[in-house]
Short mmCIF file of C-alpha atoms and ligand atoms in Angstrom, two decimals:
data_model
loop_
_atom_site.label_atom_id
_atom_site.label_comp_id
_atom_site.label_asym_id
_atom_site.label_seq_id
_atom_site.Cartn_x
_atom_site.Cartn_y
_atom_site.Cartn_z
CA UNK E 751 136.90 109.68 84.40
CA UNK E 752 133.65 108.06 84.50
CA UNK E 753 132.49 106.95 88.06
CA UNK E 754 130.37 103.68 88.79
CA UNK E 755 127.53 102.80 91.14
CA UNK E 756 126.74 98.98 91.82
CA UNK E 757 123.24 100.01 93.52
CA UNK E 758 122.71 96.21 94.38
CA UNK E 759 124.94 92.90 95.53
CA UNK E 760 126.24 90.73 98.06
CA UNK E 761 129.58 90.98 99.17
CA UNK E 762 127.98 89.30 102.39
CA UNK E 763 127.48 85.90 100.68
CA UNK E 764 130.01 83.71 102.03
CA UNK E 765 131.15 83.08 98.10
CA UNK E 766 132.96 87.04 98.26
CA UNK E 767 133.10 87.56 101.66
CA UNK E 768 135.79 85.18 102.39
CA UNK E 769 137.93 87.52 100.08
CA UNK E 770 136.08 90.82 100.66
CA UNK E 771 139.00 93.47 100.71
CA UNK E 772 139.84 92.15 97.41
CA UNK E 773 136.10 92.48 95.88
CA UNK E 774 136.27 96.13 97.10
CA UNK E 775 139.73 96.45 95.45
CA UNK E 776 138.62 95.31 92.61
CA UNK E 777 135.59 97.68 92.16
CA UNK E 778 137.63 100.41 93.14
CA UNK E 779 139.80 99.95 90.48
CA UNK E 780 137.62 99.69 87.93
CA UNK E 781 136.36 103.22 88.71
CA UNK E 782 132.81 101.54 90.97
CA UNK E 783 133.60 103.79 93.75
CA UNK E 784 130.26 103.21 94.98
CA UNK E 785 128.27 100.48 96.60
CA UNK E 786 125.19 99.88 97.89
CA UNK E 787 125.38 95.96 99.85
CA UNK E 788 122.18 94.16 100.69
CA UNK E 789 120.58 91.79 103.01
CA UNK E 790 118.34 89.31 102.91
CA UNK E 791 117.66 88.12 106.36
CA UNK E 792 118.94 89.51 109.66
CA UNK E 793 122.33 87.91 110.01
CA UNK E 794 123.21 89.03 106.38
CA UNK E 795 121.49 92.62 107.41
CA UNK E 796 124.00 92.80 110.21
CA UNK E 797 126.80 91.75 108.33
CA UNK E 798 126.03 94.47 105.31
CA UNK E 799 125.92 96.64 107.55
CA UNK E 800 129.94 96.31 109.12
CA UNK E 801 131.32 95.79 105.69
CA UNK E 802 129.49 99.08 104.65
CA UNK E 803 131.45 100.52 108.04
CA UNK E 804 134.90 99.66 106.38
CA UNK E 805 134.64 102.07 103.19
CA UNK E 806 133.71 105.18 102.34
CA UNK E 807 131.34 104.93 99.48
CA UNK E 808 129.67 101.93 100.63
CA UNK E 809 126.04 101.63 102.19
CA UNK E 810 123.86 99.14 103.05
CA UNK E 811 120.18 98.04 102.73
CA UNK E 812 118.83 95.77 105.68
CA UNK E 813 115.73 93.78 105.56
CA UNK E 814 113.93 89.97 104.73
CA UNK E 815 114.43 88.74 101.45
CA UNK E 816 111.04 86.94 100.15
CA UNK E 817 112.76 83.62 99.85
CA UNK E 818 114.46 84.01 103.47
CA UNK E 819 111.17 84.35 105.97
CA UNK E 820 111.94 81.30 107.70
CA UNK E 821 113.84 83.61 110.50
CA UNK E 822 110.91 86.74 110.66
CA UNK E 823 109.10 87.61 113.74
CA UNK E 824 108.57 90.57 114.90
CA UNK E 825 111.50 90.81 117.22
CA UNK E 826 113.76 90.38 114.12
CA UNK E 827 112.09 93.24 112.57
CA UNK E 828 112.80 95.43 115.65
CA UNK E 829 116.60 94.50 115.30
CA UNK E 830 116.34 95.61 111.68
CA UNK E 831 114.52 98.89 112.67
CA UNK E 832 117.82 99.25 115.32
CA UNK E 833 120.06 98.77 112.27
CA UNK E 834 119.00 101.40 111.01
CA UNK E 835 120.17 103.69 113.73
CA UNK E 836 123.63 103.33 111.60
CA UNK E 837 124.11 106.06 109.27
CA UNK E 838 125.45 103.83 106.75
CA UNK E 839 122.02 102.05 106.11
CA UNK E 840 120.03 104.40 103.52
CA UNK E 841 117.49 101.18 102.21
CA UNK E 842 115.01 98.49 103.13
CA UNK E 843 115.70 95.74 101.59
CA UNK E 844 115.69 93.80 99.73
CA UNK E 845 111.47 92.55 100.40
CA UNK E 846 108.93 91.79 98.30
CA UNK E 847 107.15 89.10 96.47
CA UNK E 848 109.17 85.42 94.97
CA UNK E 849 106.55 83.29 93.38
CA UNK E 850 109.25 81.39 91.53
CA UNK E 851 110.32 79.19 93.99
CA UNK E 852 107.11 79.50 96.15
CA UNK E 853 104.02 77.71 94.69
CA UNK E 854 101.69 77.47 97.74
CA UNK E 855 98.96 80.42 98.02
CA UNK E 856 100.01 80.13 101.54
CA UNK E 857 103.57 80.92 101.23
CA UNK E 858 102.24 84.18 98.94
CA UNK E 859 100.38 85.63 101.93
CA UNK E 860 103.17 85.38 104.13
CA UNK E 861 105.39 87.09 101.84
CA UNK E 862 102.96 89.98 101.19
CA UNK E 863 102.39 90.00 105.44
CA UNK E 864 106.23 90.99 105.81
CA UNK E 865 106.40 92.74 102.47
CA UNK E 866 103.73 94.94 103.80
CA UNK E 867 105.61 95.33 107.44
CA UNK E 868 108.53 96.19 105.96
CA UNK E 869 107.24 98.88 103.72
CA UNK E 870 105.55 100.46 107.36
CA UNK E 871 109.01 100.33 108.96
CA UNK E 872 110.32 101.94 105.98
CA UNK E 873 107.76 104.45 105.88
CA UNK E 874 108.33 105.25 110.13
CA UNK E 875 111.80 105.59 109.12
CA UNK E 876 111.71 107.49 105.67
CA UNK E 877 113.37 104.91 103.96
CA UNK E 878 113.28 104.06 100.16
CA UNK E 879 113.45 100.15 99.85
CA UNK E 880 115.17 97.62 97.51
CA UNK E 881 112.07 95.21 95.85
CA UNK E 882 112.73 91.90 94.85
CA UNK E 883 109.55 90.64 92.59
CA UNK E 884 110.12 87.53 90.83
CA UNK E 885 106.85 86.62 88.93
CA UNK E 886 104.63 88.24 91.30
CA UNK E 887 104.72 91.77 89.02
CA UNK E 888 101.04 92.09 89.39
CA UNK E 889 101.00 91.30 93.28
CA UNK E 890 103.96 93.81 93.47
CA UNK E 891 102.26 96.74 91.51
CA UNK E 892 98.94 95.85 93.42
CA UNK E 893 100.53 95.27 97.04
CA UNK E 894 102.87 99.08 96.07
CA UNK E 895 99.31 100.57 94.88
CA UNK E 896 97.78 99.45 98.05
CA UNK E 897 100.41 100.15 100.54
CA UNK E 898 102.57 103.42 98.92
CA UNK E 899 106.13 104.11 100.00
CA UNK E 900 106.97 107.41 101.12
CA UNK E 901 110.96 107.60 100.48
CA UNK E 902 109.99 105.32 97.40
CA UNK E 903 112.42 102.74 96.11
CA UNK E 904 113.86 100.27 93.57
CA UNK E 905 112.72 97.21 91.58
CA UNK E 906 115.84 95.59 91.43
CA UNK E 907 116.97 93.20 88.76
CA UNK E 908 113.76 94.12 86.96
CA UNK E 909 112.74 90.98 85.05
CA UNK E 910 108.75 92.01 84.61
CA UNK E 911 106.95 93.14 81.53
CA UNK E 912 107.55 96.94 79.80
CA UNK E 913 103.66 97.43 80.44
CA UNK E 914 104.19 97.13 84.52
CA UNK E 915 107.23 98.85 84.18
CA UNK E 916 105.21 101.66 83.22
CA UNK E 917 102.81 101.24 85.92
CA UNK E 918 105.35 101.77 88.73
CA UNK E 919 106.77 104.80 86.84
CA UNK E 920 104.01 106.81 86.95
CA UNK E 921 104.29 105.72 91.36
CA UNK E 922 107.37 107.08 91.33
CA UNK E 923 110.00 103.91 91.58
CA UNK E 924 113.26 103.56 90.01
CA UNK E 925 114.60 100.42 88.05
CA UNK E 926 117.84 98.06 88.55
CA UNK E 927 119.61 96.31 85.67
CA UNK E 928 122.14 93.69 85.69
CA UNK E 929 123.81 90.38 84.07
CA UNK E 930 120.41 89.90 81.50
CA UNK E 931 120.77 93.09 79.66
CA UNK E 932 123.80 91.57 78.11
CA UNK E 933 122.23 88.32 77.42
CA UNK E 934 121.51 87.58 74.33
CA UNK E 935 118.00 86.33 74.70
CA UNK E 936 116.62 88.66 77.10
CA UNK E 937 114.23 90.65 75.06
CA UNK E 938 112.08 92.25 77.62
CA UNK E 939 114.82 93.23 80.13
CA UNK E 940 116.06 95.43 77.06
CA UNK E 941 112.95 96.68 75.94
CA UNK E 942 113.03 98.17 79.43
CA UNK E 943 116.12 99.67 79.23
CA UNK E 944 115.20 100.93 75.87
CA UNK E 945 112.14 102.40 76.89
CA UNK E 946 113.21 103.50 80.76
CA UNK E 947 113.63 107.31 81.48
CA UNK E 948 117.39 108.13 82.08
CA UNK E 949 116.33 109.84 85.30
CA UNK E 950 114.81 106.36 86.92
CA UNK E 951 117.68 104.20 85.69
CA UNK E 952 119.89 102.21 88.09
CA UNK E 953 123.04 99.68 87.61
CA UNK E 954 123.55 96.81 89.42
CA UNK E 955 125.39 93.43 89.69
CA UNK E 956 123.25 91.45 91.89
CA UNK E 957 126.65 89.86 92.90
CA UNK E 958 127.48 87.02 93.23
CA UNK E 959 124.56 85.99 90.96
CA UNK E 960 124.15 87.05 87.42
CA UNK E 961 127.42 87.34 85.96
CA UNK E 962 126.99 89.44 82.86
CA UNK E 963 128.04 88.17 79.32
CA UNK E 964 131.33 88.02 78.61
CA UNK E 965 131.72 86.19 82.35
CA UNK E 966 128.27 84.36 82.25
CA UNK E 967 128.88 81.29 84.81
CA UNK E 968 131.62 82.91 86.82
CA UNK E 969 131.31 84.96 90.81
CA UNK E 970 129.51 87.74 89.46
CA UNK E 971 131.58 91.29 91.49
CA UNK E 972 131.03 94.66 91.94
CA UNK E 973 133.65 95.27 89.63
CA UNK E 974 131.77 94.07 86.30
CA UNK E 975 129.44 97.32 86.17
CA UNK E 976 131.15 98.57 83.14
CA UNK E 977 129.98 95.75 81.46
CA UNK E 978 126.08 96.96 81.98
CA UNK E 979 126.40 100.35 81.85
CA UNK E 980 128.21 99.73 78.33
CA UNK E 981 124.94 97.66 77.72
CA UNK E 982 122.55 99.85 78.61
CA UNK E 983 124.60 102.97 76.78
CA UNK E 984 124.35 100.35 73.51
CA UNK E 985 120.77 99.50 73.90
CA UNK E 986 119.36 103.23 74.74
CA UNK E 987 122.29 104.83 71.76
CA UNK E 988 123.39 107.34 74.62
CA UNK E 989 127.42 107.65 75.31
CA UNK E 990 128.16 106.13 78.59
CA UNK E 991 129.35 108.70 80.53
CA UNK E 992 125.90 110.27 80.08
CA UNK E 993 124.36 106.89 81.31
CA UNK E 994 126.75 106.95 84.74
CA UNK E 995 126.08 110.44 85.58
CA UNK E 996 122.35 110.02 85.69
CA UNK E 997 123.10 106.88 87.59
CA UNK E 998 125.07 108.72 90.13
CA UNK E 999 122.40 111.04 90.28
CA UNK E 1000 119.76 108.99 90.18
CA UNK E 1001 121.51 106.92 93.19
CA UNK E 1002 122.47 110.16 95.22
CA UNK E 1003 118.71 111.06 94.77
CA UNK E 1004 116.74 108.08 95.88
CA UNK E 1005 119.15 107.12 98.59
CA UNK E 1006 120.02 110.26 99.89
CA UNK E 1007 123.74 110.27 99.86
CA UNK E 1008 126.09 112.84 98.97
CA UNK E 1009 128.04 111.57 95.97
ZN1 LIG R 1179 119.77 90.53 95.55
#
């Protein structure tokens, strides 16, 4: 049987946590019998962090989400850092850079401020993190150059170019994939999958966002992994079994969980 990882979603947005027992049911059963559920402020942090309490197999990643600073200070970093304390956290995240919905240069030096605290409470903790950059692939690489993370971590739904993708290889980070390697017009998204290493390769849903193709438009779930794995088996011409077990490795590896 081959086993599933969803290294990246929300089953603490209201859209699937008003039916969350069923979203986990639903993974389970279609063999994703592991999940890793983010935050993206400190509320959401919190709440990742009980759902990940009611399963075995499920983890969380705490943190401020570039588009969600409104609610940083300092004091809500120190009751991320306590989140922490719970073994069922093994991430930052997710943090980084959004310059897709922020214009101002002003807004972009805020984010890197709290990008760059949350990588130094990741690094007092030995924590990988979970990066969101959303046209900012040459502040990420520079800010990750600048300001290294010990424990590493992941660009998640990795939308940059193949050349920076290469550029945070040789630092050491891993790479998510979701709903766009199955769209039909996202050429660079599957030149990175083509190109990736199988041992820095992660699968994700970004749930409830990003629905992959056949189910473009719909809830996105843990569930629909199958759907990119099969993708990224067809893109890289490697049987999909072999993709999921370096997946599972690859998870069990930067995360530190025994899988
Ligand atoms: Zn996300």
């Amino acid at each position: 049987m081959i086993e599933y990882i969803d290294s990246h979603c929300h089953p603490n947005d209201e859209s699937l946590l008003v039916r969350f027992d069923e979203v986990v049911g639903n993974a389970f059963a279609a063999d994703v019998r592991t999940m890793l559920f983010i935050g993206w402020d400190l509320e959401s942090s919190k709440k990742a962090v009980q759902l990940a309490e009611k399963y075995d197999g499920c983890y969380a990643a705490v943190g401020f989400h570039p588009e969600n600073l409104e609610g940083v200070s300092d004091d809500a970093l120190l009751e991320i850092k306590d989140l922490c304390k719970n073994p069922k956290v093994v991430a930052i995240g997710e943090i980084g850079l959004d310059y897709h919905w922020f214009k101002d240069p002003k807004d972009h030096e805020n984010q890197k401020k709290w990008f760059v605290k949350q990588i130094e409470l990741a690094n007092e903790l030995n924590l990988p993190v979970s990066i969101h950059a959303r046209d900012a692939s040459g502040d990420t690489l520079a800010l990750l150059k600048k300001h290294p993370v010990n424990a590493k971590g992941v660009l998640h739904c990795y939308s940059g170019s193949v050349e920076t993708m290469r550029e945070l290889l040789k630092l050491g980070y891993y790479f998510g994939f979701d709903g766009p390697i199955t769209f039909k017009n996202a050429k660079e998204p599957k030149a990175c999958v083509a190109e990736i290493p199988l041992d820095r390769l992660l699968s994700e849903t970004d749930s409830p966002y990003m629905a992959p193709t056949p189910l473009r438009g719909t809830v996105n779930e843990p569930k629909n992994i199958p759907l990119i794995v099969s993708a990224m088996a067809e893109i890289k011409g490697i049987p999909i079994g072999d993709i999921a077990e370096a997946i599972r490795r690859n998870f069990a590896e930067l995360f530190r969980v025994k899988q």
